[in-house]
XYZ file of C-alpha atoms in Angstrom:
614
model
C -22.985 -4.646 -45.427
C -21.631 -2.412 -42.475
C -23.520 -2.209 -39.008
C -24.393 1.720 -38.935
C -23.462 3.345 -35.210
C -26.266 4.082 -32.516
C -26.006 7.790 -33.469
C -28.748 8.082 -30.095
C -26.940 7.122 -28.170
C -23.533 8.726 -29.062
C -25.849 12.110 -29.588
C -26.703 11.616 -25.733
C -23.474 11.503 -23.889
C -23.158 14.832 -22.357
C -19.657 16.778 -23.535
C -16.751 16.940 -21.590
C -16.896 20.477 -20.277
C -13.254 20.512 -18.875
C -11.762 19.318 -22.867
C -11.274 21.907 -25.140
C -12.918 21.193 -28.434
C -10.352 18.534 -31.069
C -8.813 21.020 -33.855
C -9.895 20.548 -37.670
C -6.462 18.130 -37.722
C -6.785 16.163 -34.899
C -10.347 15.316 -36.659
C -8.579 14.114 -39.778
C -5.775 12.039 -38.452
C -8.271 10.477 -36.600
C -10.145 9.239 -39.603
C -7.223 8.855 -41.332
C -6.666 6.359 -38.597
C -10.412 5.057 -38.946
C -10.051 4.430 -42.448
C -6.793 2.434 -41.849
C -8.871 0.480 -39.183
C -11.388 -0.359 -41.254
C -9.133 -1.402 -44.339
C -9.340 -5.243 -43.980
C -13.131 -5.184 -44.287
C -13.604 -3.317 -47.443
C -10.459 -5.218 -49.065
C -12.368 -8.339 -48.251
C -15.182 -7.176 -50.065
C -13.489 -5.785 -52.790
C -12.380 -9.068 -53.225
C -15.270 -10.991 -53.145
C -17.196 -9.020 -55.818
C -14.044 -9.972 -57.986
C -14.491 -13.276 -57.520
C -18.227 -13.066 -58.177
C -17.130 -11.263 -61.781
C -14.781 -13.528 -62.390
C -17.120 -16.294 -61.425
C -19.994 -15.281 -63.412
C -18.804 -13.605 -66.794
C -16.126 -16.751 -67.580
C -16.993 -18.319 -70.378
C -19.165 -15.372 -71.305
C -17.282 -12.561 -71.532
C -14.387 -11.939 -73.310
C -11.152 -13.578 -71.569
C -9.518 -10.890 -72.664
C -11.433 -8.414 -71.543
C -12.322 -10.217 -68.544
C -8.853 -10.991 -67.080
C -7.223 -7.555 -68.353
C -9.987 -5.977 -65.799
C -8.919 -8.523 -63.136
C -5.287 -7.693 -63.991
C -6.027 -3.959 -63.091
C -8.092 -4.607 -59.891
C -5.264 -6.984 -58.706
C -2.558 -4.273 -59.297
C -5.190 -1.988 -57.211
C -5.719 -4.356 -54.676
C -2.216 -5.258 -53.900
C -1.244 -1.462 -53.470
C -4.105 -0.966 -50.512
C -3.061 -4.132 -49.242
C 0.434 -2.518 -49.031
C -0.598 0.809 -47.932
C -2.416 -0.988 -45.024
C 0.669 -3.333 -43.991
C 2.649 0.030 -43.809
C 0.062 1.383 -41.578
C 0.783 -1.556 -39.326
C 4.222 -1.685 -39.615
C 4.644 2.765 -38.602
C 1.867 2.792 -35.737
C 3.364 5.682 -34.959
C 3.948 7.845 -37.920
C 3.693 11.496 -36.871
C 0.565 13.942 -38.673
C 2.758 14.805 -41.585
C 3.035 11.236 -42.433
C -0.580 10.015 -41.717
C -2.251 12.669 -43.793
C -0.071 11.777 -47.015
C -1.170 8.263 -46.626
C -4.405 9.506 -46.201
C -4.365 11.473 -49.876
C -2.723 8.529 -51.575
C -5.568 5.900 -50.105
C -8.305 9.116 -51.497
C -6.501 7.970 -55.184
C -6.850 4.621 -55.064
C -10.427 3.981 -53.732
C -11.490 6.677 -57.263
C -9.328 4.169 -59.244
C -11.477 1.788 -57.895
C -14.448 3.082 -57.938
C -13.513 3.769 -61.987
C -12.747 0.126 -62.880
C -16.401 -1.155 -61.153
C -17.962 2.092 -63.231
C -16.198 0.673 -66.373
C -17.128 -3.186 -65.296
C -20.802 -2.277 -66.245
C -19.566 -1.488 -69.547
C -17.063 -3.832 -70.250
C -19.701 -7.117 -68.776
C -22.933 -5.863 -69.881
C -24.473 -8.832 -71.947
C -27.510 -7.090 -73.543
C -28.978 -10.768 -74.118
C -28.729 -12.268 -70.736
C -31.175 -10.578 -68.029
C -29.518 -13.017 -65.379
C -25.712 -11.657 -65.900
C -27.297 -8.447 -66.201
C -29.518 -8.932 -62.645
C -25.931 -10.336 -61.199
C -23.466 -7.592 -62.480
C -25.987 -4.568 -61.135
C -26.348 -6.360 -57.683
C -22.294 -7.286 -57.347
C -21.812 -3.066 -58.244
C -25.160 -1.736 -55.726
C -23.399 -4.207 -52.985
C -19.986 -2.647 -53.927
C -21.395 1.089 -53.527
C -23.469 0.338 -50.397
C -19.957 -1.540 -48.791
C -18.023 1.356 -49.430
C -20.243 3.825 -47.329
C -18.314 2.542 -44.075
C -14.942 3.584 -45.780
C -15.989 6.758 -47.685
C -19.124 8.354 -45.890
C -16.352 10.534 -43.600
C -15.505 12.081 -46.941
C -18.461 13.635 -48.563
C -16.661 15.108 -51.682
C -14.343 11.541 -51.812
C -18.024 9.642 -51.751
C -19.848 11.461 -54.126
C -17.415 11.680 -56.504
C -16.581 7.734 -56.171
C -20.531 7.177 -56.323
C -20.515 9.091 -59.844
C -17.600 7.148 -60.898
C -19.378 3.801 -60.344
C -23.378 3.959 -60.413
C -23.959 6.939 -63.506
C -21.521 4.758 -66.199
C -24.133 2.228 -64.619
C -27.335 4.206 -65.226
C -25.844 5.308 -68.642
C -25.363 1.849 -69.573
C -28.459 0.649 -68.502
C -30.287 3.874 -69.810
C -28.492 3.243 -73.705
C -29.468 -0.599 -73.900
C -32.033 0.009 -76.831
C -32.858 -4.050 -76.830
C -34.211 -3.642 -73.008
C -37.864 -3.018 -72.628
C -37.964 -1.291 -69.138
C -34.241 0.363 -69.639
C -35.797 3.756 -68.260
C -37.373 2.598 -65.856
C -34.431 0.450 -64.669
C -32.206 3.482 -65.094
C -34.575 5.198 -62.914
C -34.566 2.301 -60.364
C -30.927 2.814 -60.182
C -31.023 6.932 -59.528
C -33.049 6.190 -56.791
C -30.672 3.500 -55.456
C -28.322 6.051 -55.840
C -29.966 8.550 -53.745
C -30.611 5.705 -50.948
C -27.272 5.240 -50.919
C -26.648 8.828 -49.935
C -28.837 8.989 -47.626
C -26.937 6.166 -45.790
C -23.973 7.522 -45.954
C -25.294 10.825 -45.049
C -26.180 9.477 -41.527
C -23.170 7.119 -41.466
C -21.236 10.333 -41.558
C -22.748 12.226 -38.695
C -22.503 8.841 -36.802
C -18.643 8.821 -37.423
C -18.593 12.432 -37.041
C -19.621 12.154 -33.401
C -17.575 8.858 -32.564
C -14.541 10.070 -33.547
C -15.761 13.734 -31.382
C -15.811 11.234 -28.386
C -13.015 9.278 -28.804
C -10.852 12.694 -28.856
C -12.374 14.047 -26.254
C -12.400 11.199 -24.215
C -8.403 11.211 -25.440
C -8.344 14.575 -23.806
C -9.704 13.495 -21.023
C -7.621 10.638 -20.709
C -4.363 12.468 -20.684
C -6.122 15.143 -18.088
C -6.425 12.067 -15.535
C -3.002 10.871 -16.386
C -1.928 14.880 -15.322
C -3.707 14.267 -12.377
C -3.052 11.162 -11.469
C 0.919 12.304 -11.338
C -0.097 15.144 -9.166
C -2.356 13.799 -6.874
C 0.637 10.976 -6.628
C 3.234 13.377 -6.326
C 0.407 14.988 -3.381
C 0.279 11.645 -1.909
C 4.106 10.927 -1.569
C 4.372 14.157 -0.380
C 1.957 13.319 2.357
C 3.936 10.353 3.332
C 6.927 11.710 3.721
C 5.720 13.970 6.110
C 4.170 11.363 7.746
C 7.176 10.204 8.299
C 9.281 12.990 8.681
C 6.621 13.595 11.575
C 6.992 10.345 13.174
C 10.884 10.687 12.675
C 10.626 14.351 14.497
C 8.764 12.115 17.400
C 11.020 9.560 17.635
C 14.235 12.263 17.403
C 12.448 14.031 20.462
C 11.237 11.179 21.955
C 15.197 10.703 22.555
C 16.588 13.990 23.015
C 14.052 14.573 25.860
C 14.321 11.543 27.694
C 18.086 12.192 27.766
C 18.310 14.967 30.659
C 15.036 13.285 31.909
C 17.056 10.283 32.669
C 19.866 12.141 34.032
C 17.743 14.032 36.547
C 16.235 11.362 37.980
C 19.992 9.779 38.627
C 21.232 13.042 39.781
C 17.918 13.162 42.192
C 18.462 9.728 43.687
C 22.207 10.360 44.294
C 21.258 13.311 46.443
C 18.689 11.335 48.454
C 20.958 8.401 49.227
C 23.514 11.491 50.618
C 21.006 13.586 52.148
C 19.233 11.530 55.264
C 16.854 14.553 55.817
C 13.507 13.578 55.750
C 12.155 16.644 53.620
C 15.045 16.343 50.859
C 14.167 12.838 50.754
C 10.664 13.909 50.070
C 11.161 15.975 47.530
C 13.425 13.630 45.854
C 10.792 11.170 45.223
C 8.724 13.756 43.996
C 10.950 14.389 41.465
C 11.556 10.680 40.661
C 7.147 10.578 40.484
C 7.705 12.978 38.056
C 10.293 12.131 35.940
C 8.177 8.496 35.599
C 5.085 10.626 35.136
C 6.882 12.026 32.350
C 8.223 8.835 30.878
C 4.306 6.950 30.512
C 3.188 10.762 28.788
C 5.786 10.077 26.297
C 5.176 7.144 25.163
C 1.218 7.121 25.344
C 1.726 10.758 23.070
C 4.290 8.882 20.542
C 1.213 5.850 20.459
C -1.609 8.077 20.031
C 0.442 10.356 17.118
C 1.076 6.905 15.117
C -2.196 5.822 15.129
C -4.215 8.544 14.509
C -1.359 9.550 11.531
C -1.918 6.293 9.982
C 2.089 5.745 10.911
C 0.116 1.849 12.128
C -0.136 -0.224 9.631
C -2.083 -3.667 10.667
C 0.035 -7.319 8.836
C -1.366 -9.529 10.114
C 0.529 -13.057 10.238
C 1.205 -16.193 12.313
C 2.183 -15.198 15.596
C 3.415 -17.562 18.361
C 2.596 -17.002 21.927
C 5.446 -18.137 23.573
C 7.651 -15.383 21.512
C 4.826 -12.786 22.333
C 5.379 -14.321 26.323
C 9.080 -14.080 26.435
C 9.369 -10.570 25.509
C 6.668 -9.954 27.780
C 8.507 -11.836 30.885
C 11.727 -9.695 29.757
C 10.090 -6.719 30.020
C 7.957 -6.965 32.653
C 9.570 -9.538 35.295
C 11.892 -7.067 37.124
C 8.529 -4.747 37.750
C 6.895 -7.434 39.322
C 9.950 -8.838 40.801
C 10.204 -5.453 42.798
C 6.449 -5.323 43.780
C 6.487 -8.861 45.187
C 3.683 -9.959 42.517
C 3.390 -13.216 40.490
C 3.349 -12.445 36.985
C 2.517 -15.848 34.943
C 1.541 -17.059 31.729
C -0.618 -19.548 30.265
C -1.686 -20.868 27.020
C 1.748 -20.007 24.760
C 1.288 -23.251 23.074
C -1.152 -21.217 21.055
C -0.324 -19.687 17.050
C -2.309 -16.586 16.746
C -3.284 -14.779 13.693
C -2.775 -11.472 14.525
C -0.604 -8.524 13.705
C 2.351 -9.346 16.108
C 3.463 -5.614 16.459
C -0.121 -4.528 17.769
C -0.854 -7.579 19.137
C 2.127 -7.102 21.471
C 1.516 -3.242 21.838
C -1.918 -4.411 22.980
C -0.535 -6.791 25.706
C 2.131 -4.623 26.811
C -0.312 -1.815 28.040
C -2.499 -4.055 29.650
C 0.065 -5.278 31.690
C 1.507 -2.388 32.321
C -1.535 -1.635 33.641
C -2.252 -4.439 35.617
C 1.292 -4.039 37.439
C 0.409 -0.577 38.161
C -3.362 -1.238 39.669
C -2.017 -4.653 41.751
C -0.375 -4.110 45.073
C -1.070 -8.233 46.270
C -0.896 -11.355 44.568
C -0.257 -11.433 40.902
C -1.151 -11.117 37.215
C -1.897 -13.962 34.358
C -1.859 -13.705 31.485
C -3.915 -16.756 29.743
C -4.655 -17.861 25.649
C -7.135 -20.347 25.650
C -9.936 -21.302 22.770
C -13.388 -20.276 22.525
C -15.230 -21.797 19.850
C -13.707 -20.943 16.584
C -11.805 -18.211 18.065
C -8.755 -17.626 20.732
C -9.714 -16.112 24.234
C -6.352 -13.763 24.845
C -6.810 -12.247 28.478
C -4.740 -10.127 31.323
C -6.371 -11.381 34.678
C -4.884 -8.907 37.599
C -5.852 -8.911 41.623
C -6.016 -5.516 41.845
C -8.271 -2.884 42.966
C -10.944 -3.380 40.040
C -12.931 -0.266 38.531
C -16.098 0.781 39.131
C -19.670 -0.464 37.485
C -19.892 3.327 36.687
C -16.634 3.813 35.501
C -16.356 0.720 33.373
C -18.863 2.191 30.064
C -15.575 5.319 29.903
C -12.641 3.211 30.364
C -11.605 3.172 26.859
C -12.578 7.073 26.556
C -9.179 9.133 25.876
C -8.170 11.199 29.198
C -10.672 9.112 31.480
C -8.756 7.826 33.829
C -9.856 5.295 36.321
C -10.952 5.891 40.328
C -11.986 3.132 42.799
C -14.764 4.000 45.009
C -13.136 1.594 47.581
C -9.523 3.011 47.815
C -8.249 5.959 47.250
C -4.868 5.601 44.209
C -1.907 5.759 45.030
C 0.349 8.574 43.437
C 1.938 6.499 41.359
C -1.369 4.718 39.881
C -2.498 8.367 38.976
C -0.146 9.192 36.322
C 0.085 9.742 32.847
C -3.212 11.258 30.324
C -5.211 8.240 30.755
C -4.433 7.443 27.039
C -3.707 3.993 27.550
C -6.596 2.573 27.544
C -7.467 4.405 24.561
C -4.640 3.442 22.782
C -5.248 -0.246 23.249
C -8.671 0.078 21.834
C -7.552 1.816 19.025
C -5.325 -0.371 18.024
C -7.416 -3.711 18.857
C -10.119 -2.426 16.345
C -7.526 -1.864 14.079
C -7.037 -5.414 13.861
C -10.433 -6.169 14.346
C -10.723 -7.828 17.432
C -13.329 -6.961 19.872
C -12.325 -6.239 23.246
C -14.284 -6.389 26.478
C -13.514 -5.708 30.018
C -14.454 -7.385 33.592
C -14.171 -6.071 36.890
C -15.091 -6.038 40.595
C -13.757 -3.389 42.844
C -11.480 -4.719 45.478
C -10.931 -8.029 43.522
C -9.501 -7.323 39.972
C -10.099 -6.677 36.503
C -9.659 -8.709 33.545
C -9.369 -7.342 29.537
C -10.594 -9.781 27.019
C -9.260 -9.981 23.363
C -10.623 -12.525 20.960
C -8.721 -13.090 18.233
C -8.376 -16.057 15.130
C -6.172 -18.956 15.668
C -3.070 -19.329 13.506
C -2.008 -22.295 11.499
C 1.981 -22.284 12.348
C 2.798 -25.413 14.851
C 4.185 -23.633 17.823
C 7.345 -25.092 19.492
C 7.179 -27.209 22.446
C 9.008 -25.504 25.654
C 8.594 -25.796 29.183
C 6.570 -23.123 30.444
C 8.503 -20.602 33.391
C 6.987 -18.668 36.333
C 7.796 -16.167 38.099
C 7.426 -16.832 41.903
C 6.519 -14.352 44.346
C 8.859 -11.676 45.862
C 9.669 -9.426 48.802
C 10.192 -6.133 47.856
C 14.014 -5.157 46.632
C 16.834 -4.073 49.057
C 19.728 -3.501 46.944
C 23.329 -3.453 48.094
C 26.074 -3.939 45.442
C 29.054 -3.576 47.280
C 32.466 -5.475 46.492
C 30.304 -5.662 42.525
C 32.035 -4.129 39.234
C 29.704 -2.282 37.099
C 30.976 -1.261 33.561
C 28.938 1.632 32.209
C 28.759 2.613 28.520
C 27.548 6.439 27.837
C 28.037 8.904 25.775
C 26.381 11.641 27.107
C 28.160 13.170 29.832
C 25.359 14.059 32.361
C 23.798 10.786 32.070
C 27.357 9.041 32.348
C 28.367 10.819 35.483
C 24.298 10.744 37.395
C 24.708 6.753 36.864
C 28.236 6.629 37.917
C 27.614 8.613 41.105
C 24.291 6.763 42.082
C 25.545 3.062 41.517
C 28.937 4.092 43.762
C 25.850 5.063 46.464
C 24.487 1.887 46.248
C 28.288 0.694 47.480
C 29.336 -0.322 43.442
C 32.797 -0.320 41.856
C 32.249 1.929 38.534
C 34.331 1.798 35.174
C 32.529 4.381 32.777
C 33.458 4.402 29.062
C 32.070 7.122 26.898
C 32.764 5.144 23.716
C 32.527 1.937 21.921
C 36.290 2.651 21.398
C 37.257 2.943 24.812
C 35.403 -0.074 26.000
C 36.999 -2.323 23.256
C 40.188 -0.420 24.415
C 39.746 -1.209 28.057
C 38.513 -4.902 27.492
C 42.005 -5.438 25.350
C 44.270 -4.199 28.210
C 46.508 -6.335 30.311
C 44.618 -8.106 32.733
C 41.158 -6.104 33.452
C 39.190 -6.583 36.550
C 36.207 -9.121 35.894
C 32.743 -7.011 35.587
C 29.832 -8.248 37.593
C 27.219 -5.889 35.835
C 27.166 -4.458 31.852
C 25.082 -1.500 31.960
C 25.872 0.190 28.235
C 23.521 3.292 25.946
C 22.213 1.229 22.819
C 22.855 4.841 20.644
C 26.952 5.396 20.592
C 28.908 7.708 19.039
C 30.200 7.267 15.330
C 26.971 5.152 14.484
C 28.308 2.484 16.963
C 25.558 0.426 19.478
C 26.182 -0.954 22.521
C 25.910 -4.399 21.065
C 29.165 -3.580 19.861
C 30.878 -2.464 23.272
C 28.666 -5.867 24.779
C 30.354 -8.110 22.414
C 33.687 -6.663 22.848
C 33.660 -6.935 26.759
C 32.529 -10.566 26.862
C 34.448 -11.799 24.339
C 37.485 -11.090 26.922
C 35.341 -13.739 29.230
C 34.267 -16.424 26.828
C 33.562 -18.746 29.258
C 30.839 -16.245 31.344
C 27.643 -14.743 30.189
C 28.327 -11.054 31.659
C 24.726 -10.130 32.412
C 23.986 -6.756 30.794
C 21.653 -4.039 30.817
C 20.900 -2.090 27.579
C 19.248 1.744 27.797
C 17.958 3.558 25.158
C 15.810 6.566 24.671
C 14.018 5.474 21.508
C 10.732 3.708 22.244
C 9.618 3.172 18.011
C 12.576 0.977 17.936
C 11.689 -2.836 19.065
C 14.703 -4.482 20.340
C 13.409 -7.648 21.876
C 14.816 -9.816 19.062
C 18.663 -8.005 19.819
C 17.670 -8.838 23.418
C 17.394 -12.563 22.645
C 20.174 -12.797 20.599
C 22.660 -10.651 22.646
C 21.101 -11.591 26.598
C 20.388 -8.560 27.976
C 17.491 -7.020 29.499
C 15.810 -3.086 27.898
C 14.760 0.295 29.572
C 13.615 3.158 28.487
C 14.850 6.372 29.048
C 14.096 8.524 31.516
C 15.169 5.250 34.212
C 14.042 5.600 36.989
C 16.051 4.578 40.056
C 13.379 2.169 41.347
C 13.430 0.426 38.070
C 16.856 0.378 37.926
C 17.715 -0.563 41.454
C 15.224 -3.456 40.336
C 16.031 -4.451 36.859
C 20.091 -4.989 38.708
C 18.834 -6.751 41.822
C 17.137 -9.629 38.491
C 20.446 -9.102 36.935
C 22.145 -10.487 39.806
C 19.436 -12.282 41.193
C 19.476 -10.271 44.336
C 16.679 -9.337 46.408
């Protein structure tokens, strides 16, 4: 017996409006597929009412009679059996091919269907009311199984219903020793309308399943259409993304160039003017080449982040890396201001995105060193509860109770009701801030602020602990120092540039500071120089990172020192590309980074660390 579809519930899903309606073709191959599908079943009872023949008429009917008729259905049998195995064998036979099968399989279920019609013939035992009870029930089960297989077919089932139930009826109908023959005969007409009937609604059942399934096939290959756009749309959206965060970082660099030469060029021309109104204007210029310098890189932040160009890993992270790229960075700043600038707690692991988490730190510094003009900064990792208490303490001039709710607003920028700032603690878009809140809720870390004006300010990041074992190491302070006064006369300076206005501003302001200059434009020339007879020993390595034919100044480093093994030349590495982290090539290769535009003051003091002058 066959389970007969929810026809409700098929009748009530609504129509795909955007799928055209299946062709008259599609419809067949589909139940030319069905019928395949449903094969096994009906060969399994095909089989079974065999057996029940078989198992009932031997010994009573004829043997050979009997097993002639099993002969035949065997024969039958096999070939569906075959026709099905091809089926699985060509899953993908093209239409042609699946709706030949299709008329051969319409044959063989009417030779079927003829050999049960004949069966009530051939087994009918007019003496025997139980064989006779058995053989109608084995051919009424036979006709009601076969409604799964044939109801698609209404011309197929009613001509494979005549071919098995009316030799019935007739044979019932003719047996003149049966007392109720009519009315059995009628009892069987009326089976054979039920039987209709079933298949009937079976049909309009299968009707609408297969409707769906091609439909939803439609639909299927729609979203796959789709899909492959709106991927295509998607790609396309990242490779702008990245094109535009490219056409940043390509700016980002060609801008900072003459920056960077303009604030050499303005320095030279103060340390050979001595009037007081040139020297004025100079360091107006220098204000605003720094200015300039802090609006770059808070615009390039801002850009990423809002672009989605950020993408938050987070990982292990150990403090005391985090620390030492911090103390590269930031040491000759404070070393120039006179201020302390120590850490604590880098025994710590963090769990944290190490880029952000160090993009985070790195503006709050900054900050900190700009906003302190006495004692120091710390920066401190300690736990609190469950959690790790990250925080930049400074001794500066401390914001405002009402300025302390806007801090993190984009373009506030801070002012102290107790002192007025200073130029230099007015620049940039007061997007710093901003940025580092950003980018702390991007790793979901809450940050909070402290402050009292006059005595400091300290930012607050909690963040979860990490499970990597962090390195023992001894931890390093910086002390603090007077303000720098730099002489370098009697020193040798090696300069590495490739751009020729930058090359000749650095040139001309370290011979005013009383230097010896060799400038290379090349990582050829350097390697050139450094391979000569008998060079003059550098005291200073100050070389671009970007060189001509996709050279670095890694390169022209490694070339000059190797001609002193025995001395670690210190070195200064400038480059105008500020997406690029080089703090690992700063380990490796011992050297210190800035960013184009320089300015002289950060030069002057990121040389006086280099030689440990003050």
């Amino acid at each position: 017996m066959s389970t007969v579809l929810p026809t409700r519930a098929l009748a009530a899903a609504p129509p795909a409006a955007a799928a055209t309606a299946p062709s008259p073709q599609a419809r067949q191959l589909e139940h030319a597929r069905a019928l395949y599908t449903q094969t096994p079943a009906t060969l399994a009872g095909n089989l079974v009412g065999v057996v029940l023949v078989v198992s009932f008429f031997s010994g009573v009917a004829e043997p050979l009679r009997l097993y002639g008729w099993v002969a035949v259905m065997a024969v039958l049998w096999s070939t569906r059996l075959a026709h099905y195995l091809r089926f699985l064998r060509q899953p993908d036979a093209d239409d042609a091919t699946l709706l030949a099968w299709r008329q051969s399989w319409r044959v063989l279920a009417l030779l079927l269907g003829s050999c049960w019609g004949l069966a009530a013939w051939m087994f009918w035992i007019p003496t025997s009311p139980p064989h006779q009870v058995a053989l109608l029930l084995i051919i009424y089960s036979y006709c009601v199984g076969s409604v799964q297989m044939l109801a698609g077919q209404p011309r197929l089932f009613v001509a494979f219903l005549c071919l098995v139930l009316l030799p019935t009826v007739a044979r019932v109908a003719t047996d003149m020793g049966h007392p109720f023959r009519l009315q059995l005969a009628l009892i069987m007409c009326i089976l054979f309308g039920a039987v209709w009937l079933m298949a009937r609604t079976y049909r309009s059942a299968l009707a609408q399943a297969i409707e769906l399934k091609l439909r939803t096939d439609q639909l299927a290959a729609q979203l796959r259409v789709e899909k492959a756009a709106a991927e295509d749309a998607r790609r396309a959206a990242e490779a702008a993304s990245r094109a535009k965060t490219q056409f940043f970082a390509a700016a980002s660099h060609d801008l900072r160039q003459p920056l960077h030469a303009m604030g050499l060029f303005a320095e030279t021309l103060r340390q050979r003017c001595h009037d007081p109104d040139v020297a004025a204007l100079v360091n107006s210029i220098n204000e605003s080449v720094d200015a300039l310098e802090g609006l770059f890189g808070e615009l390039l932040d801002i850009t990423r982040i809002d672009t989605g160009g950020v993408e938050v890993k987070p990982a292990p992270v150990r403090l005391r890396e985090v620390f030492a790229r911090l103390r590269l960075h930031f040491e000759p700043t404070a070393f120039e201001k006179g201020l302390a600038l120590t850490f604590r707690g880098e025994q710590h692991v963090l769990h944290a995105d190490p880029v952000v988490l160090e993009r985070i730190l790195r503006n709050l510094v900054s900050n900190a060193i700009r906003y302190t003009e006495d004692g120091g900064v710390l920066v401190s990792c300690r736990r609190r509860g469950n959690r790790l208490l990250l925080q930049v303490w400074d001794s500066g001039i401390g914001i405002s109770e009402q300025s302390l709710p806007r801090i993190f607003d984009e373009f506030f920028q801070v002012h102290s009701s107790q002192r007025p700032l200073e130029p230099h603690q007015r620049k940039g878009l007061g997007l710093g801030l901003a940025i580092v809140k950003r980018l702390a809720d991007l790793m979901g870390a809450p940050l909070t602020v402290r402050s009292r004006v006059g005595h400091g300010t300290v930012f607050s990041l909690e963040v979860d602990p990490g499970v990597v074992p962090a390195p023992t190491a001894t931890p390093v302070e910086v002390s603090p120092k007077m303000p720098l006064g730099l002489s370098l006369q009697g020193r040798l300076v090696v300069v590495v540039e490739d751009e020729p206005a930058v090359r000749e501003g650095l040139t001309v302001l370290l011979k005013a500071w009383g230097a010896d200059v060799l400038d290379f434009d090349s990582v050829g020339t350097a390697e050139a120089w450094a391979a000569s007879v008998a060079p003059p020993r550098p005291d200073l390595l100050i070389v671009d990172y970007r060189l001509p034919e996709a050279r670095t100044g890694l390169e022209a480093l490694d070339a000059i020192r190797r001609r002193w093994p025995s001395e670690r030349l210190p070195a200064i590495v400038i480059t105008g590309s500020s997406l690029s982290g080089h703090e690992k090539e700063a380990d490796t290769h011992d050297f210190h980074l800035l960013i184009k535009p320089v300015l002289p003051n950060k030069l002057r003091a990121m040389i006086g660390f280099k030689l440990n002058q003050r």
